[in-house]
Amino acid sequence: CSYKRSITIDHTQVGSSDISNFPLLVTLSNATFKTVGNGGHVQNSSGFDIVFTPDSSGATGLYWDPDTFNGAAGNAWEWVLVPTVSNTSDTVVWVHYGCASLTTLQSPPGYVWGQNYRGVYHLGGANILKDSEWATSPGVPAVMGQPAREVNTLINNGSITSGAGMIADAAIGNGTDDLTNANLLQPIQNGNSITISFWNFAATATALDDMESFTIGGLTAPNRITANVPQHTKLANWDYGNTTTGRLTTDYTAFMDAWTKVDMTYDLSTHTQSIYLNGSLAASQSSTAEPNTNPSMFFNGVQSVAILGNGANRKNAKMDEFRFSPIAMPANWIALEYANQKSGQTLVTVGAEVAN
């Protein structure tokens, strides 16, 4: 490639320990990332000649998932799998671009999300229905270096549209329609640990309708997995198993009318249920109400997901970057994600252009 830039991750924001296999959001916004026809240095109209490597030589590559590329404006949002993010010294990776010979995507997006996720939805633009978490076969998450494919594409039940989001574009709920997949091929077993995360924009004037932000499976105990963010009372509810001992609640008033990162977790090893808002713990409780009977919402052959609703109750709000995982993500991971994705982030610095 003709050009390159360093990407530096500030170790002082990483927390108390290194983090492995972290999907780093890299935002590229510069006239040089316009396509050549628009006065920039990117050769391919889809941005396929933007590649990421662990060092400046470019001899070996990293895995990345291209979210959105705008060659006219010189903007790109890319998710780059960083093998180790250090908490003791800055981690540096590189972006290379201006490669006329690269006309196809050089990285299978699913390898970025690999074993950690079962569904990853960027929810914007041309990708509003696309699942970026791939599998080698139904129920087998993508393994690096092996053939893989997308498995959990959503269905737009009506007219959910795409609009300005937290990260590029987002899904805009209308209170009437939702996004669903009634036959997920990536299972999370009964009673598993779990993390569900998303960016949420709830406007006071329209969103206080008690409708589900998401549902995985059904709505009834003992296998209820759903959330209201928020209810009409401006409380956020996270239900894992049922609406009594499995319900965790926190005040959402301070987060209305703004993009807010929501992480909901359940750690089976400690039976701890938690809600994080903007990277910080907002509420937690001890619970043993996890789904554990058959047929469960979490897979006994069929599992479903509904975003911005549950097929009957639909939400009037905006949602971006919806993901679910069979792992209870630790607090330092959740904090680092927020530091990386929030507006005005200072975690990631893109260096000056260098000619190869």
PDB file of C-alpha atoms in Angstrom, residues 168-352:
ATOM      1  CA  ALA A 168     -22.241   5.702  12.025  1.00  0.00           C
ATOM      2  CA  ASP A 169     -25.944   4.829  11.537  1.00  0.00           C
ATOM      3  CA  ALA A 170     -28.513   3.187  13.829  1.00  0.00           C
ATOM      4  CA  ALA A 171     -31.921   1.500  13.700  1.00  0.00           C
ATOM      5  CA  ILE A 172     -34.767   3.938  14.320  1.00  0.00           C
ATOM      6  CA  GLY A 173     -37.689   2.380  16.156  1.00  0.00           C
ATOM      7  CA  ASN A 174     -41.189   3.616  15.323  1.00  0.00           C
ATOM      8  CA  GLY A 175     -43.374   1.924  17.936  1.00  0.00           C
ATOM      9  CA  THR A 176     -44.967  -0.291  15.278  1.00  0.00           C
ATOM     10  CA  ASP A 177     -42.268  -2.554  13.815  1.00  0.00           C
ATOM     11  CA  ASP A 178     -39.244  -4.527  15.003  1.00  0.00           C
ATOM     12  CA  LEU A 179     -36.228  -6.506  13.794  1.00  0.00           C
ATOM     13  CA  THR A 180     -36.296 -10.257  14.401  1.00  0.00           C
ATOM     14  CA  ASN A 181     -34.754 -13.604  13.659  1.00  0.00           C
ATOM     15  CA  ALA A 182     -36.954 -16.537  14.626  1.00  0.00           C
ATOM     16  CA  ASN A 183     -34.377 -19.275  14.120  1.00  0.00           C
ATOM     17  CA  LEU A 184     -30.935 -18.327  15.374  1.00  0.00           C
ATOM     18  CA  LEU A 185     -28.210 -20.803  14.499  1.00  0.00           C
ATOM     19  CA  GLN A 186     -25.763 -19.761  17.204  1.00  0.00           C
ATOM     20  CA  PRO A 187     -26.892 -21.207  20.535  1.00  0.00           C
ATOM     21  CA  ILE A 188     -26.452 -19.985  24.066  1.00  0.00           C
ATOM     22  CA  GLN A 189     -27.205 -22.940  26.294  1.00  0.00           C
ATOM     23  CA  ASN A 190     -29.840 -22.977  29.031  1.00  0.00           C
ATOM     24  CA  GLY A 191     -28.888 -21.088  32.174  1.00  0.00           C
ATOM     25  CA  ASN A 192     -25.681 -19.738  30.692  1.00  0.00           C
ATOM     26  CA  SER A 193     -23.750 -16.624  31.595  1.00  0.00           C
ATOM     27  CA  ILE A 194     -24.662 -13.805  29.268  1.00  0.00           C
ATOM     28  CA  THR A 195     -23.903 -10.235  28.234  1.00  0.00           C
ATOM     29  CA  ILE A 196     -26.297  -8.171  26.135  1.00  0.00           C
ATOM     30  CA  SER A 197     -25.043  -4.736  25.106  1.00  0.00           C
ATOM     31  CA  PHE A 198     -26.298  -1.897  22.935  1.00  0.00           C
ATOM     32  CA  TRP A 199     -26.378   1.861  22.535  1.00  0.00           C
ATOM     33  CA  ASN A 200     -29.815   3.272  23.346  1.00  0.00           C
ATOM     34  CA  PHE A 201     -31.428   6.671  22.700  1.00  0.00           C
ATOM     35  CA  ALA A 202     -34.731   7.098  24.522  1.00  0.00           C
ATOM     36  CA  ALA A 203     -36.458  10.446  24.079  1.00  0.00           C
ATOM     37  CA  THR A 204     -38.667  11.579  26.943  1.00  0.00           C
ATOM     38  CA  ALA A 205     -41.422  12.650  24.565  1.00  0.00           C
ATOM     39  CA  THR A 206     -41.806   9.348  22.726  1.00  0.00           C
ATOM     40  CA  ALA A 207     -40.018   6.407  24.341  1.00  0.00           C
ATOM     41  CA  LEU A 208     -41.729   5.944  27.705  1.00  0.00           C
ATOM     42  CA  ASP A 209     -44.007   3.177  26.502  1.00  0.00           C
ATOM     43  CA  ASP A 210     -42.986   0.102  28.534  1.00  0.00           C
ATOM     44  CA  MET A 211     -42.077  -1.749  25.345  1.00  0.00           C
ATOM     45  CA  GLU A 212     -39.221  -4.211  25.258  1.00  0.00           C
ATOM     46  CA  SER A 213     -35.835  -2.984  24.001  1.00  0.00           C
ATOM     47  CA  PHE A 214     -35.058  -6.595  23.152  1.00  0.00           C
ATOM     48  CA  THR A 215     -36.294 -10.120  23.746  1.00  0.00           C
ATOM     49  CA  ILE A 216     -34.352 -13.331  23.231  1.00  0.00           C
ATOM     50  CA  GLY A 217     -36.753 -16.248  23.070  1.00  0.00           C
ATOM     51  CA  GLY A 218     -40.081 -15.572  24.763  1.00  0.00           C
ATOM     52  CA  LEU A 219     -41.495 -13.498  27.581  1.00  0.00           C
ATOM     53  CA  THR A 220     -42.677 -16.001  30.194  1.00  0.00           C
ATOM     54  CA  ALA A 221     -41.026 -17.382  33.329  1.00  0.00           C
ATOM     55  CA  PRO A 222     -38.884 -19.325  33.949  1.00  0.00           C
ATOM     56  CA  ASN A 223     -37.193 -18.495  30.650  1.00  0.00           C
ATOM     57  CA  ARG A 224     -37.776 -14.761  30.258  1.00  0.00           C
ATOM     58  CA  ILE A 225     -34.874 -12.770  28.828  1.00  0.00           C
ATOM     59  CA  THR A 226     -35.849  -9.208  28.038  1.00  0.00           C
ATOM     60  CA  ALA A 227     -35.442  -5.595  29.097  1.00  0.00           C
ATOM     61  CA  ASN A 228     -37.234  -2.246  29.179  1.00  0.00           C
ATOM     62  CA  VAL A 229     -34.826   0.655  28.735  1.00  0.00           C
ATOM     63  CA  PRO A 230     -36.676   2.464  30.175  1.00  0.00           C
ATOM     64  CA  GLN A 231     -40.228   1.926  31.403  1.00  0.00           C
ATOM     65  CA  HIS A 232     -42.658   4.849  31.633  1.00  0.00           C
ATOM     66  CA  THR A 233     -41.401   5.287  35.204  1.00  0.00           C
ATOM     67  CA  LYS A 234     -37.908   6.024  33.828  1.00  0.00           C
ATOM     68  CA  LEU A 235     -36.622   2.788  35.339  1.00  0.00           C
ATOM     69  CA  ALA A 236     -34.535   0.359  33.323  1.00  0.00           C
ATOM     70  CA  ASN A 237     -35.506  -3.297  33.918  1.00  0.00           C
ATOM     71  CA  TRP A 238     -33.314  -6.325  33.119  1.00  0.00           C
ATOM     72  CA  ASP A 239     -35.227  -9.616  33.378  1.00  0.00           C
ATOM     73  CA  TYR A 240     -33.271 -12.868  33.365  1.00  0.00           C
ATOM     74  CA  GLY A 241     -35.599 -15.774  34.080  1.00  0.00           C
ATOM     75  CA  ASN A 242     -38.620 -13.985  35.494  1.00  0.00           C
ATOM     76  CA  THR A 243     -40.011 -10.592  36.558  1.00  0.00           C
ATOM     77  CA  THR A 244     -39.635 -11.093  40.332  1.00  0.00           C
ATOM     78  CA  THR A 245     -36.377 -12.554  41.650  1.00  0.00           C
ATOM     79  CA  GLY A 246     -34.875 -12.332  38.164  1.00  0.00           C
ATOM     80  CA  ARG A 247     -35.656  -8.647  37.643  1.00  0.00           C
ATOM     81  CA  LEU A 248     -32.956  -6.022  38.234  1.00  0.00           C
ATOM     82  CA  THR A 249     -33.932  -2.337  38.126  1.00  0.00           C
ATOM     83  CA  THR A 250     -32.064   0.960  38.058  1.00  0.00           C
ATOM     84  CA  ASP A 251     -33.043   4.612  37.637  1.00  0.00           C
ATOM     85  CA  TYR A 252     -32.613   5.758  34.021  1.00  0.00           C
ATOM     86  CA  THR A 253     -33.715   9.383  34.449  1.00  0.00           C
ATOM     87  CA  ALA A 254     -30.243  10.894  34.030  1.00  0.00           C
ATOM     88  CA  PHE A 255     -29.727   9.003  30.761  1.00  0.00           C
ATOM     89  CA  MET A 256     -32.835  10.138  28.907  1.00  0.00           C
ATOM     90  CA  ASP A 257     -32.511  12.094  25.660  1.00  0.00           C
ATOM     91  CA  ALA A 258     -28.918  11.022  25.041  1.00  0.00           C
ATOM     92  CA  TRP A 259     -27.070   8.080  23.541  1.00  0.00           C
ATOM     93  CA  THR A 260     -26.321   5.699  26.410  1.00  0.00           C
ATOM     94  CA  LYS A 261     -24.306   2.495  26.366  1.00  0.00           C
ATOM     95  CA  VAL A 262     -26.247  -0.282  28.112  1.00  0.00           C
ATOM     96  CA  ASP A 263     -24.632  -3.567  29.220  1.00  0.00           C
ATOM     97  CA  MET A 264     -26.677  -6.261  30.946  1.00  0.00           C
ATOM     98  CA  THR A 265     -24.857  -9.275  32.337  1.00  0.00           C
ATOM     99  CA  TYR A 266     -25.432 -12.463  34.287  1.00  0.00           C
ATOM    100  CA  ASP A 267     -22.455 -14.383  35.696  1.00  0.00           C
ATOM    101  CA  LEU A 268     -23.441 -17.993  36.313  1.00  0.00           C
ATOM    102  CA  SER A 269     -20.315 -18.704  38.380  1.00  0.00           C
ATOM    103  CA  THR A 270     -21.289 -16.123  41.011  1.00  0.00           C
ATOM    104  CA  HIS A 271     -25.038 -15.857  40.247  1.00  0.00           C
ATOM    105  CA  THR A 272     -24.605 -12.108  39.857  1.00  0.00           C
ATOM    106  CA  GLN A 273     -26.939 -10.075  37.649  1.00  0.00           C
ATOM    107  CA  SER A 274     -25.766  -6.572  36.682  1.00  0.00           C
ATOM    108  CA  ILE A 275     -26.640  -3.442  34.716  1.00  0.00           C
ATOM    109  CA  TYR A 276     -23.919  -1.092  33.476  1.00  0.00           C
ATOM    110  CA  LEU A 277     -24.702   2.352  32.067  1.00  0.00           C
ATOM    111  CA  ASN A 278     -22.008   4.228  30.142  1.00  0.00           C
ATOM    112  CA  GLY A 279     -19.351   1.787  31.295  1.00  0.00           C
ATOM    113  CA  SER A 280     -20.089   2.009  35.033  1.00  0.00           C
ATOM    114  CA  LEU A 281     -21.955  -0.417  37.279  1.00  0.00           C
ATOM    115  CA  ALA A 282     -25.451   0.966  37.934  1.00  0.00           C
ATOM    116  CA  ALA A 283     -27.037  -1.991  39.762  1.00  0.00           C
ATOM    117  CA  SER A 284     -26.398  -5.613  40.682  1.00  0.00           C
ATOM    118  CA  GLN A 285     -27.989  -8.406  42.664  1.00  0.00           C
ATOM    119  CA  SER A 286     -27.566 -12.051  43.515  1.00  0.00           C
ATOM    120  CA  SER A 287     -30.038 -14.204  41.591  1.00  0.00           C
ATOM    121  CA  THR A 288     -30.584 -17.878  40.847  1.00  0.00           C
ATOM    122  CA  ALA A 289     -33.510 -17.278  38.479  1.00  0.00           C
ATOM    123  CA  GLU A 290     -31.511 -18.046  35.339  1.00  0.00           C
ATOM    124  CA  PRO A 291     -33.400 -19.940  32.610  1.00  0.00           C
ATOM    125  CA  ASN A 292     -32.841 -23.652  33.206  1.00  0.00           C
ATOM    126  CA  THR A 293     -35.797 -25.623  31.911  1.00  0.00           C
ATOM    127  CA  ASN A 294     -36.621 -27.109  28.514  1.00  0.00           C
ATOM    128  CA  PRO A 295     -37.716 -25.795  26.146  1.00  0.00           C
ATOM    129  CA  SER A 296     -35.739 -22.707  27.065  1.00  0.00           C
ATOM    130  CA  MET A 297     -35.568 -19.333  25.440  1.00  0.00           C
ATOM    131  CA  PHE A 298     -31.920 -20.195  25.133  1.00  0.00           C
ATOM    132  CA  PHE A 299     -31.812 -22.828  22.602  1.00  0.00           C
ATOM    133  CA  ASN A 300     -33.136 -26.223  22.395  1.00  0.00           C
ATOM    134  CA  GLY A 301     -32.944 -26.279  18.671  1.00  0.00           C
ATOM    135  CA  VAL A 302     -34.622 -22.915  18.052  1.00  0.00           C
ATOM    136  CA  GLN A 303     -33.906 -19.557  19.579  1.00  0.00           C
ATOM    137  CA  SER A 304     -35.214 -16.184  18.514  1.00  0.00           C
ATOM    138  CA  VAL A 305     -34.202 -12.579  18.965  1.00  0.00           C
ATOM    139  CA  ALA A 306     -36.288  -9.427  18.637  1.00  0.00           C
ATOM    140  CA  ILE A 307     -34.716  -5.969  18.684  1.00  0.00           C
ATOM    141  CA  LEU A 308     -36.811  -2.871  19.392  1.00  0.00           C
ATOM    142  CA  GLY A 309     -39.646  -5.110  20.508  1.00  0.00           C
ATOM    143  CA  ASN A 310     -40.751  -8.702  20.995  1.00  0.00           C
ATOM    144  CA  GLY A 311     -42.992  -9.263  18.002  1.00  0.00           C
ATOM    145  CA  ALA A 312     -46.027  -7.827  19.786  1.00  0.00           C
ATOM    146  CA  ASN A 313     -44.760  -4.862  21.801  1.00  0.00           C
ATOM    147  CA  ARG A 314     -42.571  -2.539  19.749  1.00  0.00           C
ATOM    148  CA  LYS A 315     -40.402   0.307  20.974  1.00  0.00           C
ATOM    149  CA  ASN A 316     -40.203   3.895  19.807  1.00  0.00           C
ATOM    150  CA  ALA A 317     -36.491   4.545  20.340  1.00  0.00           C
ATOM    151  CA  LYS A 318     -33.127   4.342  18.589  1.00  0.00           C
ATOM    152  CA  MET A 319     -30.692   1.468  18.965  1.00  0.00           C
ATOM    153  CA  ASP A 320     -27.125   0.917  17.771  1.00  0.00           C
ATOM    154  CA  GLU A 321     -24.534  -1.867  18.081  1.00  0.00           C
ATOM    155  CA  PHE A 322     -26.684  -4.644  19.569  1.00  0.00           C
ATOM    156  CA  ARG A 323     -24.670  -7.708  20.676  1.00  0.00           C
ATOM    157  CA  PHE A 324     -25.168 -10.787  22.803  1.00  0.00           C
ATOM    158  CA  SER A 325     -22.558 -13.129  24.229  1.00  0.00           C
ATOM    159  CA  PRO A 326     -22.440 -16.375  26.259  1.00  0.00           C
ATOM    160  CA  ILE A 327     -19.845 -14.715  28.522  1.00  0.00           C
ATOM    161  CA  ALA A 328     -20.402 -12.387  31.464  1.00  0.00           C
ATOM    162  CA  MET A 329     -18.048  -9.663  30.281  1.00  0.00           C
ATOM    163  CA  PRO A 330     -15.900  -8.311  33.135  1.00  0.00           C
ATOM    164  CA  ALA A 331     -16.141  -4.727  34.338  1.00  0.00           C
ATOM    165  CA  ASN A 332     -12.808  -3.710  32.777  1.00  0.00           C
ATOM    166  CA  TRP A 333     -13.941  -4.943  29.345  1.00  0.00           C
ATOM    167  CA  ILE A 334     -17.220  -3.002  29.604  1.00  0.00           C
ATOM    168  CA  ALA A 335     -15.401   0.145  30.764  1.00  0.00           C
ATOM    169  CA  LEU A 336     -12.899  -0.119  27.902  1.00  0.00           C
ATOM    170  CA  GLU A 337     -15.685  -0.524  25.337  1.00  0.00           C
ATOM    171  CA  TYR A 338     -17.319   2.656  26.588  1.00  0.00           C
ATOM    172  CA  ALA A 339     -14.011   4.561  26.621  1.00  0.00           C
ATOM    173  CA  ASN A 340     -13.464   3.426  23.024  1.00  0.00           C
ATOM    174  CA  GLN A 341     -16.948   4.134  21.656  1.00  0.00           C
ATOM    175  CA  LYS A 342     -18.133   7.273  23.475  1.00  0.00           C
ATOM    176  CA  SER A 343     -18.279  10.700  21.859  1.00  0.00           C
ATOM    177  CA  GLY A 344     -15.055  12.612  22.289  1.00  0.00           C
ATOM    178  CA  GLN A 345     -13.110   9.446  23.081  1.00  0.00           C
ATOM    179  CA  THR A 346      -9.365   9.831  23.761  1.00  0.00           C
ATOM    180  CA  LEU A 347      -8.487   6.153  24.023  1.00  0.00           C
ATOM    181  CA  VAL A 348      -7.492   5.797  20.355  1.00  0.00           C
ATOM    182  CA  THR A 349      -5.267   8.226  18.464  1.00  0.00           C
ATOM    183  CA  VAL A 350      -4.689   7.965  14.717  1.00  0.00           C
ATOM    184  CA  GLY A 351      -1.253   9.256  13.717  1.00  0.00           C
ATOM    185  CA  ALA A 352      -0.098  11.347  10.781  1.00  0.00           C
TER     186      ALA A 352
END
